[in-house]
């Protein structure tokens, strides 16, 4: 795999259509309403030796960031977390009882919302509660992470998190330009980001990620370049540079962002292209989609070793785990079942109070789904698939079975973005930034679907 990307803005404009991010296959839009929790109960009870990945959703935020499309509850009332945590513990107990106690937790992620909306004592209580129920891996590869809003840290919060066993942080930064920060209601000076980065390093956190967003109001190549100067100097282990999708009709806070303040489509493309060149020159490895990592980071190493995976937590080194979601709107992936909790806080609480699991949607994969999931994940994680491996794993003649899908890739082949030969399909260096488009060729749900539900790749 090449360490360098080829930036061709004309080609990107040609193929830059809307499409899924493929954190699952089928994607979450294919999940269907369920009126019973029986599917999820059966999946949780099914005997398995797969290790566990736990995701806990903490939906509360003290401030609203205007760009945000996450499932969140904006409130300054810290007391709202008290009943939420009691219901969360109820869900954890129920699912733990169904799982049994023999499976080891290799990965934990606290997301949101703003997990540090919770007090240090509440975070301590929650982690101690989890450790009493579950067996947590003590190996060096165990991955215990939390999303951090730098504005929502008390003086000893990072120290407490490290003492509780958290070993990876993800800081939401988005942009360091003061004008951009004011326009999206997320003001956090560069000095604050540097301070929490230094503290995390001193405390021994194994990996630190920083999230940036391009396409925000008032951004330009010049302004974002200054942000990159500072971020590269801070040297996070990982970087996520997300495309801002302006969908005010779907996300009410975005209505506070004026269309007139947004960079043009061409300027937005230039911003991302410039960011790629800067990060490449700074020694960052392009993992895929929006993710970059230093060459010695676990994600980059896993990709080189052919062990990288992708799920609802993004790129991961723990793809062999069953993912168990807890909290409002969280998603689980247990064997062949995907399930999502109720997205309404009231519905989630009501289900738990009535003694049921708070699942609202589910999707059970069939043989065709599992084949296409392997193909899409192979392209996203390793930039290729091998027909012989697909034949053996799925007991098919993949060249014949995928004939129509491969034909849909022909334009990308003609443009030098994809190679297809007798051995398999390979994404070229020129096609790496457009891998989502290649994945869509193998996605039957997208062939007759409304693409307006998805953001553009870039």
C-alpha positions as MATLAB code, in Angstrom:
seq = 'XXXXXXXXXXXXXXXXXXXXXXXXXXXXXXXXXXXXXXXXXXXXXXXXXXXXXXXXXXXXXXXXXXXXXXXXXXXXXXXXXXXXXXXXXXXXXXXXXXXXXXXXXXXXXXXXXXXXXXXXXXXXXXXXXXXXXXXXXXXXXXXXXXXXXXXXXXXXXXXXXXXXXXXXXXXXXXXXXXXXXXXXXXXXXXXXXXXXXXXXXXXXXXXXXXXXXXXXXXXXXXXXXXXXXXXXXXXXXXXXXXXXXXXXXXXXXXXXXXXXXXXXXXXXXXXXXXXXXXXXXXXXXXXXXXXXXXXXXXXXXXXXXXXXXXXXXXXXXXXXXXXXXXXXXXXXXXXXXXXXXXXXXXXXXXXXXXXXXXXXXXXXXXXXXXXXXXXXXXXXXXXXXXXXXXXXXXXXXXXXXXXXXXXXXXXXXXXXXXXXXXXXXXXXXXXXXXXXXXXXXXXXXXXXXXXXXXXXXX';
ca = [
       0.000    0.000    0.000;
       1.404    3.359   -1.023;
       1.993    5.926    1.693;
       1.182    8.784   -0.695;
      -2.140    9.914   -2.116;
      -2.732   11.235   -5.592;
      -4.857   14.379   -5.502;
      -6.799   14.900   -8.731;
      -9.526   17.519   -8.145;
     -11.151   17.040  -11.558;
     -11.509   13.297  -10.996;
     -12.795   13.849   -7.481;
     -15.427   16.280   -8.719;
     -16.568   13.713  -11.282;
     -17.104   10.963   -8.702;
     -17.887   12.974   -5.596;
     -21.442   11.732   -5.136;
     -23.370   11.148   -1.920;
     -23.032    7.762   -0.317;
     -22.803    5.847    2.965;
     -19.791    5.856    5.254;
     -20.180    2.068    5.577;
     -19.637    1.674    9.293;
     -21.864   -1.362    8.738;
     -23.339   -3.353    5.920;
     -26.247   -3.192    5.442;
     -26.116    0.439    6.563;
     -28.282    1.797    9.366;
     -30.879    3.161    6.921;
     -31.804   -0.465    6.144;
     -32.668   -1.238    9.773;
     -36.394   -1.853   10.233;
     -38.737   -1.083   13.139;
     -39.304   -3.951   15.557;
     -42.091   -4.325   18.118;
     -40.290   -6.905   20.241;
     -36.859   -7.313   21.804;
     -36.785  -11.056   21.071;
     -34.278  -10.864   18.202;
     -31.777   -9.018   20.360;
     -32.381  -11.280   23.343;
     -31.733  -14.351   21.199;
     -28.541  -12.848   19.770;
     -27.226  -11.931   23.208;
     -27.981  -15.412   24.554;
     -26.438  -17.241   21.587;
     -23.275  -19.075   22.673;
     -20.167  -17.325   21.400;
     -16.492  -17.060   22.232;
     -16.119  -13.671   20.549;
     -14.690  -10.969   22.826;
     -16.761   -7.883   23.542;
     -16.610   -4.238   22.519;
     -18.816   -2.000   24.670;
     -20.187    1.348   23.540;
     -21.880    3.681   26.023;
     -23.769    6.705   24.702;
     -23.892    9.760   26.976;
     -26.239   12.151   25.129;
     -25.872   15.348   27.167;
     -24.077   18.519   26.075;
     -23.817   21.788   27.973;
     -23.503   23.784   24.745;
     -24.903   23.285   21.254;
     -22.375   23.191   18.403;
     -24.237   24.431   15.354;
     -22.640   21.969   12.915;
     -23.510   18.883   14.976;
     -25.822   16.145   13.722;
     -25.338   13.736   16.642;
     -28.099   12.407   18.882;
     -27.763   14.786   21.837;
     -29.626   16.625   24.572;
     -28.436   20.186   25.189;
     -28.909   21.210   28.811;
     -27.059   22.995   31.593;
     -28.972   20.965   34.183;
     -26.384   18.460   35.392;
     -29.086   16.720   37.397;
     -30.525   15.204   34.230;
     -27.649   12.733   34.180;
     -28.753   11.100   37.461;
     -31.882    9.270   36.197;
     -30.127    8.595   32.877;
     -27.311    6.735   34.611;
     -29.781    4.671   36.637;
     -31.564    3.593   33.461;
     -28.192    2.972   31.781;
     -27.188    0.643   34.607;
     -30.481   -1.204   34.232;
     -29.766   -1.808   30.539;
     -26.202   -2.910   31.302;
     -27.415   -5.403   33.927;
     -30.029   -6.854   31.566;
     -27.649   -7.348   28.671;
     -24.878   -8.682   30.901;
     -27.261  -11.296   32.318;
     -28.160  -12.447   28.800;
     -24.524  -12.525   27.681;
     -23.296  -14.526   30.639;
     -20.035  -13.764   32.379;
     -17.368  -15.618   30.424;
     -16.608  -13.197   27.572;
     -13.778  -10.705   27.916;
     -14.078   -6.993   27.091;
     -11.300   -5.923   24.740;
     -12.689   -2.520   23.758;
     -14.722    0.185   25.475;
     -15.802    3.539   24.100;
     -17.716    6.338   25.798;
     -19.293    8.605   23.207;
     -21.937   11.251   22.930;
     -22.962   13.955   23.323;
     -20.281   14.877   25.807;
     -19.264   12.001   28.118;
     -17.484   14.435   30.462;
     -20.860   16.115   31.050;
     -20.827   13.503   33.800;
     -18.964   14.503   36.963;
     -15.678   12.828   37.838;
     -17.461   10.880   40.589;
     -20.176    9.736   38.174;
     -17.555    8.580   35.663;
     -15.789    6.694   38.457;
     -19.007    5.056   39.605;
     -19.907    4.032   36.058;
     -16.507    2.479   35.347;
     -16.466    0.643   38.679;
     -19.969   -0.660   37.950;
     -18.819   -2.004   34.575;
     -15.726   -3.645   36.050;
     -17.791   -5.463   38.683;
     -19.896   -7.063   35.950;
     -17.468   -7.586   33.075;
     -13.960   -8.998   32.817;
     -11.736   -6.410   31.120;
      -8.669   -7.447   29.180;
      -5.331   -6.405   30.654;
      -3.355   -6.984   27.438;
      -1.454   -4.146   25.775;
      -3.877   -4.219   22.831;
      -6.957   -3.475   24.970;
      -8.568   -0.243   23.775;
     -10.512    1.872   26.287;
     -11.417    5.286   24.912;
     -13.544    8.362   25.505;
     -14.586   11.393   23.437;
     -13.506   14.676   25.007;
     -14.814   18.208   24.640;
     -11.802   20.191   25.930;
     -14.149   22.836   27.331;
     -15.833   20.240   29.570;
     -12.863   19.114   31.673;
     -12.386   19.753   35.389;
      -8.841   20.144   36.778;
      -8.472   16.427   37.602;
     -10.741   14.817   34.994;
      -8.012   13.476   32.705;
      -6.067   12.139   35.689;
      -9.192   10.370   36.952;
      -9.925    8.878   33.539;
      -6.401    7.504   33.293;
      -6.675    6.016   36.791;
      -9.919    4.331   35.719;
      -8.079    2.534   32.926;
      -8.958    4.708   29.920;
      -5.958    4.630   27.569;
      -7.116    6.539   24.488;
      -8.667    9.996   24.014;
     -10.403   11.710   21.131;
     -10.516   15.506   21.304;
     -13.144   17.437   19.384;
     -11.302   20.480   18.019;
     -12.852   21.098   14.548;
     -10.923   24.352   13.841;
      -8.643   26.740   15.716;
      -9.641   29.902   13.849;
     -11.494   32.203   16.238;
     -13.930   33.456   13.606;
     -14.870   29.914   12.593;
     -15.254   28.868   16.225;
     -17.593   31.770   16.942;
     -19.707   30.970   13.872;
     -20.311   27.388   15.031;
     -20.577   28.218   18.766;
     -17.539   26.191   19.816;
     -14.988   28.636   21.181;
     -11.878   26.916   22.571;
      -8.527   28.699   22.237;
      -5.440   26.993   20.915;
      -3.822   27.325   24.338;
      -6.583   25.150   25.811;
      -6.005   22.417   23.213;
      -2.260   22.470   23.746;
      -2.710   22.255   27.514;
      -4.958   19.187   27.408;
      -2.678   17.522   24.853;
       0.365   18.040   27.085;
      -1.507   16.783   30.136;
      -2.706   13.647   28.338;
       0.832   12.858   27.209;
       2.175   13.319   30.732;
      -0.536   11.013   32.097;
       0.466    8.256   29.695;
      -2.544    7.957   27.399;
      -1.453    5.544   24.674;
      -3.150    7.212   21.707;
      -4.686   10.639   21.169;
      -7.000   11.522   18.292;
      -8.035   14.994   17.164;
     -11.182   15.646   15.131;
     -11.183   18.457   12.561;
     -13.954   19.524   10.182;
     -13.567   21.189    6.791;
     -16.337   23.128    5.079;
     -17.335   25.191    8.128;
     -18.383   28.862    7.831;
     -15.580   31.357    7.105;
     -13.012   28.632    6.434;
     -10.481   29.086    3.655;
      -7.338   27.294    2.574;
      -5.306   29.995    4.312;
      -7.229   29.873    7.592;
      -7.268   26.062    7.751;
      -3.559   25.977    6.968;
      -2.906   27.870   10.214;
      -4.997   25.311   12.095;
      -2.954   22.529   10.489;
       0.280   24.262   11.505;
      -0.751   24.081   15.147;
      -2.233   20.576   15.030;
       0.777   19.068   13.259;
       2.991   20.710   15.868;
       0.920   19.033   18.616;
       1.479   15.683   16.850;
      -1.664   13.686   17.694;
      -1.359    9.957   16.992;
      -4.502   10.051   14.864;
      -6.453   12.688   12.980;
      -9.995   12.590   11.660;
     -10.810   15.296    9.116;
     -14.532   15.223    8.465;
     -16.529   16.786    5.677;
     -19.167   19.162    7.032;
     -22.515   18.221    5.517;
     -24.825   21.238    5.682;
     -28.310   19.725    6.107;
     -30.330   22.343    8.003;
     -33.587   20.668    6.978;
     -32.532   17.614    9.032;
     -30.490   19.154   11.855;
     -32.070   22.186   13.479;
     -28.872   23.694   15.003;
     -27.424   24.010   11.493;
     -30.107   26.572   10.703;
     -28.009   29.046   12.687;
     -25.287   28.747   10.043;
     -25.785   31.030    7.068;
     -25.298   29.490    3.632;
     -23.534   32.702    2.611;
     -20.772   32.085    5.182;
     -19.903   28.610    3.930;
     -16.911   28.102    1.612;
     -17.819   27.331   -1.992;
     -17.713   23.725   -3.172;
     -14.454   24.468   -4.971;
     -12.859   26.149   -1.946;
     -13.992   23.244    0.242;
     -12.310   20.815   -2.148;
      -9.125   22.904   -2.078;
      -9.162   22.904    1.745;
      -9.263   19.118    1.914;
      -6.692   18.709   -0.833;
      -4.334   21.075    0.957;
      -4.873   19.225    4.249;
      -3.962   15.921    2.588;
      -0.743   17.344    1.190;
       0.199   18.885    4.546;
      -0.431   15.684    6.494;
       1.383   13.582    3.907;
       4.407   15.860    4.186;
       4.199   15.675    7.993;
       4.487   11.878    7.881;
       0.875   10.858    8.520;
      -0.402    7.638    6.950;
      -3.783    7.858    5.205;
      -5.824    5.018    6.713;
      -8.923    5.694    4.659;
     -12.105    7.746    4.466;
     -11.312   10.741    6.722;
      -8.707    9.087    8.944;
      -4.963    9.610    9.244;
      -2.494    8.055   11.678;
       1.185    8.188   12.452;
       3.030    5.187   10.970;
       3.628    3.643   14.412;
      -0.016    3.983   15.519;
      -2.006    0.759   15.963;
      -4.385    1.625   13.096;
      -1.560    2.086   10.599;
       0.175   -1.084   11.794;
      -3.073   -3.098   11.602;
      -3.659   -1.914    8.051;
      -0.140   -2.907    6.990;
      -0.647   -6.324    8.623;
      -4.057   -6.881    6.992;
      -5.859   -6.834   10.353;
      -7.783   -3.561   10.157;
     -11.566   -3.606   10.532;
     -14.407   -1.105   10.401;
     -17.583   -0.868   12.481;
     -19.837    1.731   14.107;
     -16.859    3.085   16.014;
     -15.003    3.704   12.740;
     -11.711    2.026   11.897;
     -10.732   -0.421   14.607;
      -8.239   -3.128   15.465;
     -10.959   -5.138   17.271;
     -13.178   -6.265   14.432;
     -13.561   -9.782   15.853;
     -15.575   -8.433   18.813;
     -19.322   -8.441   19.263;
     -20.249   -4.776   19.695;
     -22.779   -4.157   22.470;
     -24.361   -0.696   22.620;
     -25.833    0.850   25.753;
     -27.772    4.084   26.048;
     -30.191    6.020   23.900;
     -29.701    5.541   20.110;
     -26.696    3.202   20.535;
     -26.136    0.425   17.985;
     -25.085   -3.174   18.568;
     -23.592   -5.714   16.174;
     -23.941   -9.233   17.567;
     -23.127  -12.004   15.134;
     -25.491  -11.616   12.190;
     -27.753   -9.093   13.937;
     -27.592   -5.311   13.931;
     -29.858   -3.563   16.434;
     -30.408    0.032   17.462;
     -31.816    1.403   20.690;
     -34.664    3.897   20.701;
     -33.430    7.347   19.646;
     -35.963    9.105   21.890;
     -34.922    9.379   25.535;
     -38.516    8.860   26.637;
     -38.975    5.692   24.539;
     -35.625    4.302   25.716;
     -36.511    4.870   29.367;
     -40.038    3.513   29.008;
     -38.836    0.225   27.514;
     -36.411   -0.304   30.412;
     -39.020    0.607   33.019;
     -41.323   -2.018   31.471;
     -38.641   -4.687   31.779;
     -37.700   -4.871   28.090;
     -34.578   -4.155   26.112;
     -34.876   -0.672   24.546;
     -34.337   -1.848   20.954;
     -36.341   -0.021   18.275;
     -34.793   -1.189   14.980;
     -32.953   -4.275   13.784;
     -31.514   -5.968   10.720;
     -30.533   -9.627   10.366;
     -27.971  -10.211    7.639;
     -28.387  -12.922    5.033;
     -25.706  -14.733    3.040;
     -25.634  -12.065    0.327;
     -25.298   -9.291    2.922;
     -22.365  -11.068    4.564;
     -20.596  -11.512    1.222;
     -21.020   -7.853    0.354;
     -19.992   -6.778    3.852;
     -16.709   -8.662    3.412;
     -16.185   -7.012    0.015;
     -16.934   -3.490    1.222;
     -14.840   -3.852    4.359;
     -11.994   -5.306    2.279;
     -12.049   -2.278    0.006;
     -12.325    0.234    2.858;
      -9.670   -1.331    5.077;
      -7.244   -2.966    2.634;
      -8.067   -1.422   -0.748;
      -8.773   -4.750   -2.364;
     -10.489   -8.135   -2.458;
      -9.364  -11.547   -3.748;
     -11.832  -13.691   -5.655;
     -10.366  -16.979   -4.400;
     -10.786  -15.901   -0.775;
     -14.401  -14.910   -1.389;
     -15.023  -18.251   -3.122;
     -13.686  -20.200   -0.161;
     -15.337  -18.110    2.547;
     -18.775  -17.933    0.921;
     -18.858  -21.092   -1.207;
     -19.581  -19.258   -4.461;
     -18.020  -18.490   -7.817;
     -17.497  -14.821   -7.004;
     -16.469  -13.806  -10.531;
     -19.831  -15.000  -11.854;
     -21.873  -13.956   -8.821;
     -20.527  -10.400   -8.923;
     -20.610   -9.959  -12.682;
     -23.073   -7.039  -12.650;
     -21.311   -5.344   -9.730;
     -17.951   -5.553  -11.477;
     -19.516   -4.072  -14.604;
     -20.625   -1.054  -12.555;
     -16.960   -0.491  -11.663;
     -15.887   -0.253  -15.293;
     -15.958    3.578  -15.485;
     -13.644    3.718  -12.471;
     -11.379    1.173  -14.188;
     -11.336    3.295  -17.341;
     -10.282    6.306  -15.258;
      -7.468    4.428  -13.527;
      -9.128    4.403  -10.112;
      -9.692    0.653   -9.861;
      -7.976   -2.420  -11.300;
      -9.869   -5.656  -11.943;
      -7.997   -8.779  -13.036;
      -8.391  -12.541  -12.684;
      -7.262  -12.360   -9.051;
      -9.525   -9.656   -7.695;
     -10.260   -5.948   -7.350;
      -7.683   -3.381   -6.269;
      -8.116    0.318   -5.530;
      -5.255    2.287   -7.103;
      -3.433    5.206   -5.493;
      -5.554    7.511   -7.654;
      -8.748    5.895   -6.363;
      -8.089    5.823   -2.633;
     -10.014    9.017   -1.900;
     -13.005    7.682   -3.849;
     -13.213    4.229   -2.290;
     -16.760    4.900   -1.046;
     -17.848    5.192   -4.675;
     -16.270    1.817   -5.458;
     -18.047    0.257   -2.458;
     -21.397    1.503   -3.731;
     -21.001   -0.657   -6.847;
     -21.385   -3.719   -4.605;
     -24.275   -2.290   -2.570;
     -27.632   -3.413   -4.012;
     -29.519   -1.218   -1.556;
     -27.976    1.874   -3.158;
     -28.792    1.028   -6.756;
     -32.378    2.271   -6.454;
     -32.078    4.374   -3.318;
     -32.517    8.043   -2.484;
     -28.933    9.236   -2.041;
     -30.019   12.496   -0.396;
     -29.873   10.694    2.963;
     -26.082   10.588    2.737;
     -23.285   13.126    2.633;
     -20.857   13.503   -0.255;
     -17.564   11.675    0.057;
     -15.573   14.941    0.016;
];
